[in-house]
């Protein structure tokens, strides 16, 4: 998104140089990410986790406006999350053997991995439970109860359709 022409309207001091995001202040270039970390970039958008600060609110408003005003930017965000979801499911498949598993279960696994709520051992135990969907929803609930509650609510009306799609290891997607 930082290579889109309208970036100057939202984040004029952010650029991509050498494949990495930097902040430009006058003639000074400050790296906000490298191969090891994106922490400086995260702090740029949200300086602390202690409270909701003005910087965080303004940044969120800019992103919302950008997304709402520019369909191409919105499409980039959607495509990025689709690619991320596929990558997370492919990685989980290597560890958990998800081939043929319903998209409802894979969706929960992907969310757990995306949010960092648990590791593969906990996910494997949940998959082996009598009611794997319910067990997967419990994985990481203690640390993020609201996230799990919202995920459960979002999947409640979509689960039947998701169950019809199966993960295909050979294709790397749902069929």
CSV table of C-alpha atoms in Angstrom, one decimal:
chain,number,residue,atom,x,y,z
A,1,UNK,CA,0.0,0.0,0.0
A,2,UNK,CA,2.9,2.3,0.6
A,3,UNK,CA,3.7,2.2,-3.1
A,4,UNK,CA,0.2,3.4,-4.0
A,5,UNK,CA,0.0,7.0,-5.3
A,6,UNK,CA,-2.4,8.2,-2.6
A,7,UNK,CA,0.1,7.3,0.2
A,8,UNK,CA,1.2,10.9,0.3
A,9,UNK,CA,-2.3,11.9,1.5
A,10,UNK,CA,-2.1,9.4,4.4
A,11,UNK,CA,1.5,8.6,5.4
A,12,UNK,CA,3.7,11.1,3.6
A,13,UNK,CA,6.7,10.2,5.7
A,14,UNK,CA,6.6,6.4,5.1
A,15,UNK,CA,8.3,4.9,2.1
A,16,UNK,CA,9.6,1.5,0.9
A,17,UNK,CA,13.3,1.5,0.3
A,18,UNK,CA,15.2,-1.7,-0.5
A,19,UNK,CA,12.1,-3.7,0.1
A,20,UNK,CA,11.7,-2.4,3.7
A,21,UNK,CA,9.5,0.3,5.3
A,22,UNK,CA,11.3,3.4,6.4
A,23,UNK,CA,10.3,6.7,7.9
A,24,UNK,CA,11.7,9.8,6.3
A,25,UNK,CA,12.3,12.9,8.5
A,26,UNK,CA,13.8,15.8,6.5
A,27,UNK,CA,17.0,14.1,5.2
A,28,UNK,CA,17.1,11.4,7.9
A,29,UNK,CA,15.9,7.8,7.0
A,30,UNK,CA,14.8,5.6,9.9
A,31,UNK,CA,14.3,1.9,9.3
A,32,UNK,CA,11.0,0.7,10.7
A,33,UNK,CA,11.5,-3.0,9.9
A,34,UNK,CA,14.3,-5.4,9.1
A,35,UNK,CA,14.6,-9.2,8.6
A,36,UNK,CA,14.3,-9.7,12.3
A,37,UNK,CA,11.6,-7.4,13.5
A,38,UNK,CA,8.7,-5.0,12.7
A,39,UNK,CA,8.6,-3.6,16.2
A,40,UNK,CA,9.6,-0.1,15.2
A,41,UNK,CA,6.8,-0.1,12.6
A,42,UNK,CA,4.3,-1.3,15.2
A,43,UNK,CA,5.4,1.4,17.6
A,44,UNK,CA,5.0,4.0,14.8
A,45,UNK,CA,1.3,3.1,14.6
A,46,UNK,CA,0.8,2.3,18.3
A,47,UNK,CA,3.4,3.7,20.6
A,48,UNK,CA,2.3,1.8,23.7
A,49,UNK,CA,-0.2,-0.9,24.7
A,50,UNK,CA,-1.0,1.0,27.9
A,51,UNK,CA,-3.8,3.1,26.5
A,52,UNK,CA,-5.4,4.2,23.3
A,53,UNK,CA,-3.4,7.3,22.3
A,54,UNK,CA,-4.1,10.1,19.9
A,55,UNK,CA,-1.5,8.7,17.4
A,56,UNK,CA,-3.2,5.3,17.4
A,57,UNK,CA,-6.6,6.9,16.8
A,58,UNK,CA,-5.4,9.1,14.0
A,59,UNK,CA,-3.5,6.3,12.3
A,60,UNK,CA,-6.5,4.0,12.5
A,61,UNK,CA,-8.7,6.8,11.1
A,62,UNK,CA,-6.3,7.3,8.2
A,63,UNK,CA,-6.3,3.6,7.4
A,64,UNK,CA,-10.1,3.4,7.6
A,65,UNK,CA,-10.5,6.4,5.3
A,66,UNK,CA,-7.8,5.1,2.9
A,67,UNK,CA,-9.5,1.7,2.7
A,68,UNK,CA,-13.0,3.3,2.3
A,69,UNK,CA,-12.0,5.8,-0.3
A,70,UNK,CA,-9.7,3.7,-2.5
A,71,UNK,CA,-11.0,0.3,-3.8
A,72,UNK,CA,-7.6,-0.7,-5.0
A,73,UNK,CA,-6.2,-0.2,-1.5
A,74,UNK,CA,-9.1,-2.3,-0.1
A,75,UNK,CA,-8.4,-5.0,-2.6
A,76,UNK,CA,-4.7,-5.1,-1.6
A,77,UNK,CA,-5.7,-5.6,2.1
A,78,UNK,CA,-8.1,-8.4,1.2
A,79,UNK,CA,-5.6,-10.1,-1.0
A,80,UNK,CA,-2.9,-9.8,1.6
A,81,UNK,CA,-5.1,-11.5,4.3
A,82,UNK,CA,-6.1,-14.3,1.9
A,83,UNK,CA,-2.4,-15.0,1.2
A,84,UNK,CA,-1.7,-14.8,4.9
A,85,UNK,CA,-4.5,-17.3,5.7
A,86,UNK,CA,-3.3,-19.7,3.0
A,87,UNK,CA,0.2,-19.5,4.3
A,88,UNK,CA,-0.9,-20.2,7.9
A,89,UNK,CA,-3.0,-23.1,6.9
A,90,UNK,CA,-0.2,-24.6,4.7
A,91,UNK,CA,2.2,-24.3,7.7
A,92,UNK,CA,-0.4,-25.9,10.0
A,93,UNK,CA,-1.0,-28.6,7.5
A,94,UNK,CA,2.7,-29.6,7.6
A,95,UNK,CA,2.5,-30.0,11.4
A,96,UNK,CA,-1.1,-31.1,11.9
A,97,UNK,CA,-2.0,-33.0,8.8
A,98,UNK,CA,-5.0,-30.9,7.7
A,99,UNK,CA,-5.5,-32.5,4.2
A,100,UNK,CA,-9.3,-33.1,3.8
A,101,UNK,CA,-10.2,-31.1,6.9
A,102,UNK,CA,-13.2,-28.8,6.7
A,103,UNK,CA,-12.6,-25.0,6.3
A,104,UNK,CA,-14.5,-24.4,9.5
A,105,UNK,CA,-11.8,-26.2,11.5
A,106,UNK,CA,-9.0,-24.7,9.4
A,107,UNK,CA,-10.5,-21.2,9.9
A,108,UNK,CA,-10.1,-21.6,13.7
A,109,UNK,CA,-6.6,-23.0,13.4
A,110,UNK,CA,-5.6,-20.1,11.1
A,111,UNK,CA,-7.0,-17.6,13.6
A,112,UNK,CA,-5.2,-19.2,16.5
A,113,UNK,CA,-1.9,-19.1,14.6
A,114,UNK,CA,-2.5,-15.6,13.3
A,115,UNK,CA,-3.2,-14.2,16.8
A,116,UNK,CA,-0.4,-16.3,18.4
A,117,UNK,CA,-2.8,-17.8,20.9
A,118,UNK,CA,-1.3,-21.3,21.0
A,119,UNK,CA,1.2,-23.7,19.5
A,120,UNK,CA,0.8,-26.8,17.5
A,121,UNK,CA,0.7,-29.2,20.4
A,122,UNK,CA,-2.5,-27.5,21.8
A,123,UNK,CA,-4.1,-27.5,18.3
A,124,UNK,CA,-3.3,-31.2,17.8
A,125,UNK,CA,-4.9,-32.1,21.1
A,126,UNK,CA,-8.0,-30.1,20.2
A,127,UNK,CA,-8.2,-31.8,16.8
A,128,UNK,CA,-8.1,-35.2,18.5
A,129,UNK,CA,-11.0,-34.2,20.9
A,130,UNK,CA,-14.5,-35.7,20.5
A,131,UNK,CA,-15.7,-32.3,19.4
A,132,UNK,CA,-12.8,-30.7,17.6
A,133,UNK,CA,-14.5,-27.5,16.5
A,134,UNK,CA,-15.5,-26.7,20.1
A,135,UNK,CA,-12.1,-27.8,21.4
A,136,UNK,CA,-10.3,-25.6,18.9
A,137,UNK,CA,-12.4,-22.6,19.9
A,138,UNK,CA,-11.2,-23.1,23.5
A,139,UNK,CA,-7.6,-23.0,22.5
A,140,UNK,CA,-6.2,-19.7,23.7
A,141,UNK,CA,-9.5,-18.5,25.2
A,142,UNK,CA,-7.9,-17.6,28.5
A,143,UNK,CA,-5.6,-15.1,26.9
A,144,UNK,CA,-8.0,-13.6,24.5
A,145,UNK,CA,-11.6,-14.3,25.5
A,146,UNK,CA,-13.2,-11.5,23.5
A,147,UNK,CA,-11.4,-12.6,20.3
A,148,UNK,CA,-12.6,-16.2,20.8
A,149,UNK,CA,-16.1,-15.0,21.5
A,150,UNK,CA,-16.2,-12.8,18.4
A,151,UNK,CA,-14.7,-15.7,16.3
A,152,UNK,CA,-17.3,-18.1,17.6
A,153,UNK,CA,-20.1,-15.6,16.8
A,154,UNK,CA,-18.8,-14.9,13.3
A,155,UNK,CA,-18.5,-18.6,12.5
A,156,UNK,CA,-22.0,-19.5,13.9
A,157,UNK,CA,-23.8,-18.4,10.7
A,158,UNK,CA,-21.0,-19.5,8.3
A,159,UNK,CA,-20.1,-22.9,9.6
A,160,UNK,CA,-22.3,-25.0,7.4
A,161,UNK,CA,-20.9,-23.4,4.3
A,162,UNK,CA,-17.3,-23.6,5.5
A,163,UNK,CA,-17.7,-27.3,6.4
A,164,UNK,CA,-18.5,-28.0,2.7
A,165,UNK,CA,-15.0,-26.8,1.7
A,166,UNK,CA,-12.1,-29.1,2.4
A,167,UNK,CA,-8.4,-28.2,2.6
A,168,UNK,CA,-6.4,-29.7,-0.3
A,169,UNK,CA,-2.7,-30.2,0.4
A,170,UNK,CA,-1.9,-30.8,-3.2
A,171,UNK,CA,-3.6,-27.6,-4.4
A,172,UNK,CA,-2.8,-25.5,-1.3
A,173,UNK,CA,-6.3,-24.2,-1.1
A,174,UNK,CA,-9.8,-25.2,-0.3
A,175,UNK,CA,-11.9,-27.2,-2.7
